[in-house]
Coordinates of C-alpha atoms and ligand atoms in Angstrom, one line a residue:
S1 CA 10.2 -20.7 16.5
S2 CA 9.4 -17.6 18.5
S3 CA 7.4 -16.1 15.6
T4 CA 4.0 -17.0 17.2
S5 CA 4.7 -15.9 20.7
G6 CA 2.7 -13.0 22.0
L7 CA -0.3 -13.8 19.7
P8 CA -3.7 -14.8 20.9
F9 CA -3.8 -18.6 21.6
Y10 CA -6.4 -19.3 19.0
W11 CA -4.1 -18.3 16.1
K12 CA -2.5 -21.7 16.2
Y13 CA -5.8 -23.6 15.8
I14 CA -7.6 -21.5 13.2
W15 CA -5.5 -22.6 10.3
S16 CA -4.4 -25.9 11.7
L17 CA -5.9 -28.1 9.0
P18 CA -4.1 -27.7 5.7
F19 CA -7.3 -28.5 3.7
L20 CA -9.0 -25.5 5.3
Q21 CA -6.4 -23.2 3.9
P22 CA -8.0 -20.5 1.7
T23 CA -8.0 -20.7 -2.0
P24 CA -8.4 -18.0 -4.6
Q25 CA -11.9 -16.5 -5.0
G26 CA -14.1 -18.7 -7.1
S27 CA -11.7 -21.7 -7.4
P28 CA -12.0 -25.1 -5.7
P29 CA -9.7 -25.9 -2.7
Q30 CA -6.5 -27.6 -3.7
F31 CA -5.0 -29.6 -1.0
S32 CA -1.6 -29.9 -2.7
D33 CA -0.9 -26.1 -2.7
S34 CA -1.6 -25.5 1.0
A35 CA 0.1 -28.7 2.0
L36 CA 3.3 -27.7 0.1
I37 CA 3.3 -24.2 1.7
F38 CA 2.7 -25.7 5.1
K39 CA 5.4 -28.4 4.8
S40 CA 7.9 -25.9 3.4
N41 CA 7.2 -23.5 6.3
I42 CA 7.7 -26.3 8.9
E43 CA 11.0 -27.2 7.3
Q44 CA 12.1 -23.6 7.4
I45 CA 11.2 -23.2 11.0
Y46 CA 12.6 -26.4 12.3
G47 CA 15.0 -27.5 9.6
D48 CA 16.9 -26.2 6.6
Y49 CA 16.6 -22.8 5.2
P50 CA 15.7 -21.6 2.5
S51 CA 12.1 -22.7 2.1
Y52 CA 10.1 -23.3 -1.1
D53 CA 9.5 -19.6 -1.7
L54 CA 13.0 -18.5 -0.7
C55 CA 11.7 -15.8 1.6
P56 CA 13.1 -15.2 5.1
M57 CA 10.9 -15.9 8.1
A58 CA 10.3 -12.9 10.4
E59 CA 11.0 -13.8 14.0
G60 CA 9.8 -12.2 17.2
A61 CA 6.5 -11.3 18.8
L62 CA 4.0 -9.1 16.9
D63 CA 2.7 -7.3 20.0
D64 CA 1.2 -4.6 17.8
I65 CA -1.5 -7.0 16.5
A66 CA -3.7 -6.6 19.6
S67 CA -3.4 -2.8 19.6
G68 CA -4.4 -2.5 16.0
T69 CA -1.0 -1.0 15.0
M70 CA 0.3 -4.2 13.4
F71 CA 1.7 -2.2 10.5
I72 CA 4.3 -0.7 12.8
G73 CA 5.5 -4.2 13.8
L74 CA 5.7 -5.1 10.1
Q75 CA 8.0 -2.1 9.6
R76 CA 10.4 -3.5 12.2
Y77 CA 10.5 -6.8 10.4
F78 CA 11.1 -5.0 7.1
D79 CA 14.2 -3.3 8.5
D80 CA 15.6 -6.8 9.4
N81 CA 14.4 -8.8 6.5
G82 CA 13.8 -6.7 3.4
S83 CA 11.0 -7.6 1.0
P84 CA 9.3 -10.0 0.9
Y85 CA 9.5 -11.7 4.2
K86 CA 7.2 -14.3 5.6
L87 CA 5.1 -14.2 8.7
C88 CA 3.9 -17.5 10.2
F89 CA 1.0 -17.9 12.5
G90 CA 0.9 -21.6 13.1
P91 CA 0.7 -23.2 9.7
K92 CA -0.8 -20.1 8.1
S93 CA 1.6 -17.8 6.4
F94 CA 1.7 -14.4 4.8
L95 CA 4.3 -12.7 2.5
V96 CA 4.8 -9.1 3.4
I97 CA 5.8 -6.8 0.5
S98 CA 7.6 -3.5 1.1
D99 CA 9.0 -2.7 -2.3
P100 CA 7.5 -0.6 -5.1
V101 CA 8.8 -2.9 -7.9
Q102 CA 7.1 -6.0 -6.3
A103 CA 4.0 -3.9 -5.5
K104 CA 3.7 -2.8 -9.2
H105 CA 4.2 -6.5 -10.2
I106 CA 1.3 -7.5 -8.0
L107 CA -1.1 -4.6 -8.4
K108 CA -0.6 -3.7 -12.0
E109 CA 1.5 -5.9 -14.3
N110 CA 0.1 -9.2 -13.0
N111 CA -3.0 -8.1 -11.3
D112 CA -5.1 -10.9 -12.9
K113 CA -3.0 -13.4 -10.9
Y114 CA -4.2 -11.9 -7.6
D115 CA -7.5 -11.3 -5.8
K116 CA -8.6 -9.8 -2.5
G117 CA -8.4 -13.1 -0.6
L118 CA -8.6 -12.7 3.1
L119 CA -10.0 -9.1 2.8
A120 CA -12.9 -10.4 0.7
E121 CA -13.7 -13.1 3.3
I122 CA -13.7 -10.5 6.1
L123 CA -15.7 -7.8 4.4
E124 CA -18.2 -10.1 2.6
P125 CA -20.8 -10.1 5.4
I126 CA -20.9 -6.3 5.4
M127 CA -20.1 -5.3 1.8
G128 CA -21.4 -8.4 0.0
K129 CA -20.2 -8.2 -3.6
G130 CA -19.4 -4.5 -3.4
L131 CA -16.5 -3.2 -5.5
I132 CA -13.8 -3.6 -2.8
P133 CA -14.3 -7.3 -1.9
A134 CA -15.8 -8.2 -5.2
D135 CA -14.5 -11.4 -7.0
P136 CA -12.8 -10.6 -10.3
E137 CA -15.8 -11.6 -12.4
T138 CA -18.3 -9.4 -10.4
W139 CA -15.8 -6.6 -10.2
K140 CA -15.3 -6.4 -14.0
V141 CA -19.0 -5.7 -14.6
R142 CA -19.5 -3.3 -11.6
R143 CA -16.3 -1.3 -12.1
K144 CA -17.3 -0.4 -15.6
Q145 CA -20.7 1.0 -14.4
I146 CA -19.4 2.8 -11.3
V147 CA -16.4 4.6 -12.7
P148 CA -18.4 6.8 -15.1
G149 CA -20.4 8.0 -12.1
F150 CA -17.3 10.0 -11.0
H151 CA -17.2 12.1 -14.1
K152 CA -15.8 15.7 -14.3
A153 CA -19.2 17.5 -14.2
W154 CA -20.3 15.5 -11.2
L155 CA -17.1 16.1 -9.3
N156 CA -17.4 19.8 -10.1
H157 CA -20.9 19.8 -8.6
M158 CA -19.7 17.8 -5.6
V159 CA -17.1 20.5 -4.8
G160 CA -20.0 22.9 -4.2
L161 CA -21.8 20.2 -2.1
F162 CA -18.6 19.8 0.1
G163 CA -18.8 23.5 0.8
Y164 CA -22.4 23.3 2.0
C165 CA -21.8 20.3 4.1
N166 CA -19.0 22.2 5.9
V167 CA -21.3 25.0 7.0
P168 CA -22.6 23.2 10.1
L169 CA -19.0 22.3 11.0
I170 CA -18.0 26.0 10.8
K171 CA -21.0 26.9 13.0
S172 CA -20.1 24.3 15.6
L173 CA -16.5 25.4 15.7
S174 CA -17.6 29.0 16.1
A175 CA -19.7 28.0 19.1
A176 CA -16.7 26.1 20.6
A177 CA -14.4 29.0 20.1
E178 CA -16.9 31.4 21.7
S179 CA -17.4 29.2 24.8
N180 CA -13.7 28.2 25.0
T181 CA -14.5 24.5 25.0
E182 CA -12.1 21.9 24.0
I183 CA -13.2 20.2 20.8
D184 CA -12.5 16.7 19.4
M185 CA -11.5 17.5 15.8
E186 CA -11.3 13.9 14.8
E187 CA -15.0 13.4 15.7
K188 CA -15.9 16.6 13.8
F189 CA -14.1 15.5 10.7
C190 CA -15.7 12.0 10.9
S191 CA -19.1 13.7 11.0
V192 CA -18.5 16.0 8.1
A193 CA -17.1 13.2 6.0
L194 CA -20.2 11.1 6.8
D195 CA -22.5 13.9 5.9
I196 CA -20.7 14.3 2.6
I197 CA -20.7 10.7 1.6
G198 CA -24.3 10.2 2.6
K199 CA -25.4 13.2 0.5
S200 CA -23.2 12.5 -2.6
V201 CA -23.6 8.8 -2.8
F202 CA -27.3 8.3 -2.0
N203 CA -28.7 11.7 -1.4
Y204 CA -29.3 11.0 2.3
D205 CA -29.0 13.7 5.0
F206 CA -27.2 12.2 8.0
G207 CA -26.9 15.6 9.6
S208 CA -24.3 14.0 11.8
V209 CA -22.4 17.2 12.6
T210 CA -25.4 18.5 14.5
T211 CA -27.4 15.4 15.5
E212 CA -27.1 11.8 16.8
S213 CA -29.6 9.3 15.3
P214 CA -30.0 5.5 15.3
V215 CA -28.9 5.5 11.7
I216 CA -25.6 7.3 12.5
K217 CA -25.0 5.0 15.4
A218 CA -25.6 2.0 13.0
V219 CA -23.1 3.4 10.6
Y220 CA -20.5 3.7 13.3
S221 CA -21.3 0.3 14.6
A222 CA -20.9 -1.2 11.1
L223 CA -17.6 0.6 10.6
L224 CA -16.3 -0.5 14.0
E225 CA -17.2 -4.1 13.2
A226 CA -15.6 -3.9 9.7
E227 CA -12.4 -2.6 11.4
H228 CA -12.5 -5.1 14.2
R229 CA -12.9 -8.0 11.7
S230 CA -10.0 -6.8 9.6
M231 CA -7.9 -7.2 12.7
T232 CA -9.4 -10.5 13.8
P233 CA -8.2 -13.3 11.7
A234 CA -10.5 -15.8 13.4
P235 CA -13.8 -15.6 11.5
Y236 CA -15.9 -16.4 14.5
W237 CA -18.9 -14.7 12.8
D238 CA -19.0 -17.7 10.4
I239 CA -19.5 -20.2 13.1
P240 CA -23.0 -21.7 13.0
L241 CA -25.4 -20.0 15.4
A242 CA -22.8 -17.4 16.5
N243 CA -24.9 -14.7 15.0
Q244 CA -27.8 -15.6 17.2
V245 CA -25.8 -16.2 20.4
V246 CA -22.8 -13.8 20.6
P247 CA -24.1 -10.4 21.9
R248 CA -21.6 -8.4 19.9
L249 CA -22.8 -10.1 16.7
R250 CA -26.5 -9.7 17.6
K251 CA -26.0 -6.0 18.1
F252 CA -24.0 -5.7 14.9
N253 CA -26.7 -7.6 12.9
S254 CA -29.5 -5.4 14.2
D255 CA -27.5 -2.3 13.4
L256 CA -26.8 -3.6 9.9
K257 CA -30.5 -4.2 9.5
I258 CA -31.2 -0.5 10.4
L259 CA -28.8 0.6 7.7
D260 CA -30.0 -2.0 5.2
D261 CA -33.6 -0.7 5.6
V262 CA -32.5 2.9 4.9
L263 CA -30.5 1.8 1.9
T264 CA -33.4 -0.3 0.6
D265 CA -35.8 2.6 0.9
L266 CA -33.5 4.9 -1.0
I267 CA -32.9 2.3 -3.7
N268 CA -36.6 1.8 -4.1
L269 CA -37.2 5.5 -4.2
A270 CA -34.6 6.0 -6.9
K271 CA -35.8 3.0 -9.0
G272 CA -39.4 4.2 -8.7
S273 CA -38.5 7.4 -10.5
R274 CA -36.0 5.9 -12.9
Q275 CA -35.2 8.0 -16.1
V276 CA -33.2 5.8 -18.4
E277 CA -30.4 7.6 -20.2
D278 CA -27.1 6.7 -21.9
I279 CA -23.8 7.3 -20.0
A280 CA -22.9 10.2 -22.4
E281 CA -26.3 11.9 -21.7
L282 CA -25.9 11.3 -17.9
E283 CA -22.4 12.8 -18.0
A284 CA -23.5 15.8 -19.9
R285 CA -26.3 16.7 -17.4
N286 CA -26.6 20.3 -16.2
Y287 CA -26.1 19.6 -12.5
A288 CA -27.3 23.0 -11.5
E289 CA -30.8 21.8 -12.5
V290 CA -30.5 18.2 -11.3
K291 CA -32.6 17.6 -8.1
D292 CA -30.8 14.5 -7.0
P293 CA -27.2 14.4 -8.2
S294 CA -26.3 11.3 -6.1
L295 CA -24.3 8.5 -7.4
L296 CA -27.2 6.1 -6.7
R297 CA -29.4 8.1 -9.1
F298 CA -26.7 7.8 -11.8
L299 CA -26.3 4.1 -11.3
V300 CA -30.1 3.5 -11.5
D301 CA -30.6 5.8 -14.5
M302 CA -27.8 4.3 -16.6
R303 CA -29.1 2.6 -19.7
G304 CA -28.6 -1.2 -19.7
A305 CA -27.7 -1.2 -16.0
D306 CA -30.7 -3.1 -14.7
I307 CA -29.0 -3.9 -11.4
D308 CA -30.7 -5.9 -8.7
N309 CA -31.3 -4.3 -5.4
K310 CA -28.8 -6.5 -3.5
Q311 CA -25.9 -5.4 -5.8
L312 CA -26.8 -1.8 -5.5
R313 CA -27.0 -2.1 -1.7
D314 CA -23.6 -3.7 -1.7
D315 CA -22.1 -1.0 -3.8
L316 CA -23.6 1.8 -1.7
M317 CA -22.5 0.1 1.6
T318 CA -19.0 -0.3 0.2
M319 CA -18.7 3.4 -0.8
L320 CA -20.2 4.5 2.5
I321 CA -17.5 2.6 4.4
A322 CA -14.6 3.2 1.9
G323 CA -15.2 6.9 1.6
H324 CA -15.8 8.0 5.1
E325 CA -13.1 7.2 7.6
T326 CA -10.3 7.3 5.1
T327 CA -11.0 11.0 4.4
A328 CA -11.6 11.7 8.0
A329 CA -8.1 10.3 8.8
V330 CA -6.6 12.6 6.1
L331 CA -8.3 15.7 7.7
T332 CA -7.4 14.7 11.2
W333 CA -3.7 14.0 10.5
G334 CA -3.6 17.1 8.3
L335 CA -4.7 19.3 11.1
F336 CA -2.4 17.5 13.5
E337 CA 0.8 18.0 11.4
L338 CA 0.0 21.6 10.4
T339 CA -0.5 22.5 14.1
R340 CA 2.8 20.9 14.9
N341 CA 4.4 22.9 12.1
P342 CA 3.4 26.6 12.4
E343 CA 5.4 27.8 9.4
M344 CA 3.6 25.3 7.2
M345 CA 0.3 26.3 8.7
A346 CA 1.1 30.0 7.9
K347 CA 1.9 29.1 4.3
V348 CA -1.3 27.1 3.9
T349 CA -3.5 29.8 5.4
A350 CA -1.8 32.6 3.3
E351 CA -2.6 30.5 0.2
I352 CA -6.2 30.0 1.3
D353 CA -6.7 33.7 2.1
E354 CA -5.3 34.6 -1.3
V355 CA -7.2 32.1 -3.5
V356 CA -10.5 31.6 -1.7
G357 CA -11.1 34.0 1.2
D358 CA -14.6 33.8 2.5
R359 CA -16.1 32.1 -0.5
M360 CA -16.8 28.4 -0.7
P361 CA -14.0 26.9 -2.7
T362 CA -14.5 25.8 -6.3
M363 CA -12.7 23.1 -8.3
E364 CA -10.6 25.8 -9.9
D365 CA -9.6 27.1 -6.4
C366 CA -8.5 23.6 -5.4
M367 CA -6.3 23.4 -8.5
K368 CA -4.8 26.8 -7.6
M369 CA -4.0 25.9 -4.0
K370 CA -1.0 23.9 -4.8
F371 CA 0.6 24.0 -1.4
L372 CA -2.5 22.8 0.2
R373 CA -2.6 19.9 -2.2
L374 CA 1.0 19.1 -1.5
V375 CA 0.2 19.0 2.3
I376 CA -2.6 16.5 1.6
A377 CA -0.3 14.4 -0.5
E378 CA 2.3 14.4 2.3
I379 CA -0.3 13.4 4.9
L380 CA -1.4 10.5 2.6
R381 CA 2.3 9.5 2.4
M382 CA 3.0 9.6 6.1
Y383 CA -0.4 8.3 7.4
P384 CA -1.7 6.1 4.6
E385 CA -5.2 4.7 5.4
P386 CA -5.3 1.8 4.8
P387 CA -1.7 1.1 5.8
L388 CA -1.8 -2.4 4.3
L389 CA -3.3 -3.8 1.1
I390 CA -4.4 -7.5 1.1
R391 CA -4.1 -9.9 -1.8
R392 CA -4.1 -13.6 -2.5
C393 CA -2.3 -15.4 -5.3
R394 CA -4.6 -17.1 -7.9
T395 CA -1.9 -18.9 -9.8
D396 CA 1.8 -19.7 -9.1
D397 CA 4.0 -16.6 -9.7
V398 CA 7.6 -15.4 -9.3
L399 CA 8.3 -11.9 -7.8
P400 CA 10.9 -9.5 -9.1
R401 CA 13.8 -8.6 -6.8
G402 CA 13.5 -4.8 -6.5
R403 CA 15.8 -3.3 -3.9
E404 CA 19.4 -4.7 -3.6
G405 CA 19.5 -7.2 -0.8
N406 CA 15.9 -8.4 -1.4
V407 CA 15.3 -12.1 -2.2
E408 CA 15.9 -12.7 -5.9
G409 CA 12.9 -14.2 -7.7
A410 CA 10.7 -15.3 -4.7
R411 CA 8.5 -18.2 -5.8
V412 CA 4.8 -17.8 -4.9
K413 CA 2.4 -20.7 -4.7
R414 CA -1.2 -20.4 -5.6
G415 CA -3.3 -19.6 -2.5
M416 CA -0.5 -17.6 -0.8
D417 CA -1.7 -14.5 1.1
F418 CA 0.0 -11.1 0.9
F419 CA 0.1 -7.9 2.9
L420 CA 1.4 -5.1 0.8
S421 CA 2.7 -2.6 3.3
V422 CA 2.0 0.8 1.9
Y423 CA 3.2 2.2 5.2
N424 CA 6.7 0.5 4.8
I425 CA 7.1 1.7 1.3
H426 CA 6.0 5.3 2.2
R427 CA 8.4 5.4 5.2
S428 CA 11.5 3.8 3.7
P429 CA 14.7 5.9 3.1
D430 CA 15.2 3.7 0.0
F431 CA 12.3 5.4 -1.7
W432 CA 11.9 8.8 0.1
E433 CA 14.4 11.3 1.3
E434 CA 14.1 11.7 5.2
P435 CA 10.8 9.7 5.1
D436 CA 9.8 10.6 8.7
K437 CA 10.0 14.3 8.0
F438 CA 6.8 16.2 7.2
D439 CA 7.9 17.9 4.0
P440 CA 5.1 18.7 1.5
E441 CA 7.5 20.1 -1.0
R442 CA 9.2 16.8 -1.5
F443 CA 6.7 16.1 -4.3
T444 CA 8.2 18.9 -6.4
R445 CA 11.7 17.3 -6.3
P446 CA 12.9 14.2 -8.2
F447 CA 14.2 11.2 -6.3
Q448 CA 16.1 8.3 -7.6
N449 CA 17.8 5.2 -6.1
P450 CA 19.8 3.0 -8.5
K451 CA 20.0 0.4 -5.8
V452 CA 16.4 -0.5 -6.5
E453 CA 16.5 -2.6 -9.7
G454 CA 13.7 -1.7 -12.1
W455 CA 12.4 1.4 -10.1
A456 CA 12.1 4.6 -12.1
G457 CA 12.1 6.8 -8.9
F458 CA 9.9 9.8 -8.3
D459 CA 9.5 12.3 -11.1
P460 CA 7.5 15.5 -10.4
K461 CA 7.0 16.1 -14.1
K462 CA 4.8 13.0 -14.3
W463 CA 2.1 14.6 -12.1
E464 CA 2.0 18.1 -13.7
G465 CA -1.6 19.2 -14.3
R466 CA -2.9 16.4 -12.0
L467 CA -4.7 17.0 -8.7
Y468 CA -2.1 15.0 -6.7
P469 CA 1.1 13.0 -7.2
T470 CA 0.0 9.7 -8.6
E471 CA 1.4 6.2 -8.1
T472 CA 2.8 6.5 -11.6
A473 CA 4.9 9.6 -10.8
A474 CA 6.5 7.6 -8.0
D475 CA 6.6 4.3 -9.9
F476 CA 4.5 2.6 -7.2
A477 CA 6.4 4.0 -4.2
Y478 CA 3.3 6.1 -3.5
L479 CA 0.2 4.1 -3.0
P480 CA -2.3 6.0 -0.8
F481 CA -5.1 5.0 -3.3
G482 CA -3.6 1.7 -4.3
G483 CA -2.7 1.3 -8.0
G484 CA -3.4 -0.8 -11.0
S485 CA -6.9 -1.9 -11.9
R486 CA -8.2 -2.1 -8.3
K487 CA -7.2 1.5 -7.6
C488 CA -9.6 3.6 -5.6
V489 CA -12.4 5.1 -7.7
G490 CA -13.0 7.9 -5.2
D491 CA -9.4 9.3 -5.2
E492 CA -10.2 12.7 -6.8
F493 CA -13.5 13.0 -4.9
A494 CA -11.7 12.4 -1.6
Y495 CA -8.9 14.8 -2.5
L496 CA -11.2 17.6 -3.4
E497 CA -13.3 16.9 -0.3
S498 CA -10.1 17.3 1.8
C499 CA -9.1 20.5 0.0
V500 CA -12.5 22.1 0.5
T501 CA -12.8 21.1 4.2
L502 CA -9.3 22.2 5.2
A503 CA -9.6 25.4 3.2
M504 CA -12.9 26.3 4.9
V505 CA -11.8 25.4 8.4
L506 CA -8.3 26.8 8.3
R507 CA -9.5 30.1 6.8
R508 CA -11.6 30.8 9.8
F509 CA -10.0 29.1 12.8
E510 CA -6.7 28.6 14.6
F511 CA -6.0 25.5 16.6
D512 CA -3.7 24.5 19.5
F513 CA -3.1 21.3 21.4
P514 CA -4.4 21.5 25.0
E515 CA -1.5 22.3 27.3
R516 CA -2.7 20.2 30.1
L517 CA -0.1 17.5 30.0
G518 CA 3.5 18.2 31.0
K519 CA 6.6 16.1 31.0
G520 CA 6.5 13.3 33.5
E521 CA 2.7 13.3 33.8
V522 CA 0.7 10.2 33.1
G523 CA -0.4 10.1 29.5
Y524 CA 2.3 12.6 28.4
D525 CA 3.6 10.1 25.7
E526 CA 0.1 9.7 24.3
H527 CA -0.5 13.5 24.1
P528 CA -0.9 14.5 20.4
K529 CA 1.8 17.1 20.8
N530 CA 4.4 14.5 21.8
L531 CA 3.5 11.8 19.3
S532 CA 6.1 10.9 16.7
H533 CA 4.4 7.7 15.6
P534 CA 0.7 7.0 15.0
V535 CA -0.2 5.4 18.3
G536 CA -2.8 7.3 20.2
M537 CA -4.7 8.4 17.1
R538 CA -4.3 5.5 14.7
T539 CA -4.7 5.5 11.0
G540 CA -7.6 3.3 10.2
A541 CA -8.9 3.3 13.8
T542 CA -10.1 6.7 14.3
I543 CA -13.7 6.2 15.1
H544 CA -15.5 8.1 17.9
T545 CA -14.7 5.7 20.6
R546 CA -10.9 6.4 20.3
Q547 CA -8.7 9.0 21.8
G548 CA -9.5 11.5 19.1
L549 CA -7.7 14.8 18.4
K550 CA -8.7 17.1 21.2
M551 CA -7.9 20.7 20.4
N552 CA -8.5 24.3 21.5
V553 CA -10.0 26.4 18.8
R554 CA -10.0 30.2 18.3
K555 CA -11.5 32.4 15.6
R556 CA -8.7 33.8 13.3
A557 CA -8.0 37.4 14.0
G558 CA -9.2 39.7 11.2
V559 CA -11.4 37.1 9.6
E560 CA -15.1 37.6 10.0
G561 CA -16.1 33.9 9.9
V562 CA -18.8 34.3 7.3
V563 CA -19.2 31.8 4.4
V564 CA -20.2 33.2 1.1
D565 CA -21.8 30.7 -1.2
Q566 CA -20.8 30.1 -4.9
G567 CA -23.5 32.4 -6.3
G568 CA -22.1 35.1 -3.9
G569 CA -25.7 35.3 -2.5
I570 CA -26.2 33.7 0.8
E571 CA -23.9 34.6 3.7
V572 CA -23.8 32.1 6.5
K573 CA -22.9 33.7 9.8
G574 CA -20.4 31.5 11.6
Ligands
LIG1 C1 -8.6 9.7 1.4 C2 -9.6 8.9 1.1 C3 -9.4 7.6 0.5 C4 -8.4 6.7 0.5 C5 -7.0 6.9 1.2 C6 -8.8 5.5 -0.2 C7 -7.9 4.4 -0.4 C8 -8.3 3.3 -1.2 C9 -7.4 2.3 -1.5 C10 -5.9 2.1 -1.0 C11 -8.0 1.4 -2.3 C12 -7.4 0.1 -3.0 C13 -7.7 -1.1 -2.1 C14 -7.0 -2.3 -2.6 O1 -6.3 -2.3 -3.7 O2 -7.1 -3.3 -2.0 C15 -9.4 1.9 -2.5 C16 -10.3 1.3 -3.2 C17 -11.6 1.8 -3.3 N1 -12.1 3.0 -2.9 FE1 -11.0 4.4 -1.9 N2 -10.0 5.7 -0.7 C18 -10.5 6.9 -0.3 C19 -11.7 7.4 -0.5 C20 -12.7 6.8 -1.2 C21 -14.0 7.4 -1.5 C22 -14.5 8.8 -1.2 C23 -14.7 6.5 -2.2 C24 -16.1 6.5 -2.8 C25 -16.9 7.5 -2.8 C26 -13.9 5.3 -2.3 C27 -14.3 4.1 -2.9 C28 -13.4 3.1 -3.2 C29 -13.8 1.9 -3.9 C30 -15.2 1.6 -4.5 C31 -12.7 1.1 -4.0 C32 -12.6 -0.3 -4.7 C33 -12.1 -0.1 -6.1 C34 -12.0 -1.5 -6.9 O3 -11.7 -2.5 -6.3 O4 -12.2 -1.4 -8.1 N3 -12.7 5.5 -1.7 N4 -9.5 3.1 -1.8

């Protein structure tokens, strides 16, 4: 088979012993399952097709793995093979899902048959038993305690906090505009998202828009390592002594220690001043008078939630990582697409001028700015971050067919690993009209495709009154925040954060791509202006060390640049 060519040599060896094959979280290894999958794959590669599971095997090099854009390679295979298809790396195999009916089956209807599998293994050293990698048993307990933290009154208060966290960004953009210096907007959005998540989740001031500190560097190092690990299927960090010997791991561990120390201090501080209350009492708090409105405070004060420090640390670390770069990617791609589409930019700014003007936006303003919300929805469709969801099957299962031409009733063995390609689903003409076109208003039009068996299509009526088009409105063809019971808990938080940040920045500034690259010049194809695919700036790989989104910034004509706070009192000069 040519399916493993182009891959790093060690792929072949990592999974080469069938009894080392992974098993579902919390269950003992079963030789028979892995051996059967292994044997059936070998027969498929070298002998008779179909294999045990009936799925076609994707052939050809996955060159994109090394560059971190594997999801684009997975799209190529989807065009050739439908859903699901199988990827084989030596004896290790994955099923790649690119169909909303199958996604709904896995994420919602049969979610108890699936766990986080490989993702949990990769993230465990960083996030421990935090909500994202948590095994089903831990997850059940923690989810119940964390979800109430994101209640309406808190989100309302957070919208105000987002405004304040944007003031340093407005100031730094004013300075760049005045001095005519090119500015990396990706870096700026990363900073503002970090400041917001630090303040809202554990009441910590990173101040990263204006300063650099060892703690900020430690956060970026942890993020970078989390991302690196999710693209490195060889868990070398688990090898005995590796953590003491490999320089990269030593550096990572010392950075993680810096971060752990900060989190431990904050947890001890919160626990030292614990005021136990019922969930209902906590949710009814008057946030205008609450000194520390952070999620940490809520989790510590909740009656009956006597959580140990390690679990709290894991939850905070998870939210820090989950809630930071994802939102920064939305903002970066949002500015990128709006700059490429001046008529859309004009429409968005007209709406912001009319609804918010110089004020800091409120929750009500965000609800009123429907076009801005549609723009964010479209960014999340075109550039989903994460582009893939990862699952592992806990018991044998049979998948529905979905789109015409897909395998009928694929049989899945316990222990099988899955990539659910959100990117493929979001960019397929089977589920979206002209999927590569930036068209925010698509979410106001219905879409149906009778060729997809069991798919209800997209129905705009189903998200009326909601902040954004949900996975339900698209019957699982729209999964920026996942779906089913493991759906993102920070969806509305992130959506409001994106609304406020874009509203505040676009009200006051105009942006252009630098003109310095012309046709034929080296780097022309990587220039943001010329990108048709997420290559230079990548979803999920947008940390400071990357190419970034370099832009020229100007103050908008006729707009003063002041920020008037909610009380109408303070004016912050830009
Ligand atoms: C635009 C921003 C965001 C995007 C696109 C996003 C996306 C996602 C997705 C796709 C999942 C599901 C993962 C899976 O099923 O494997 C998820 C889970 C999660 N997200 Fe987000 N997220 C965002 C912001 C946030 C924020 C701001 C927070 C916290 C403050 C957060 C916290 C979490 C947590 C805790 C989970 C795990 C939920 C569970 O397993 O029960 N996310 N997110």
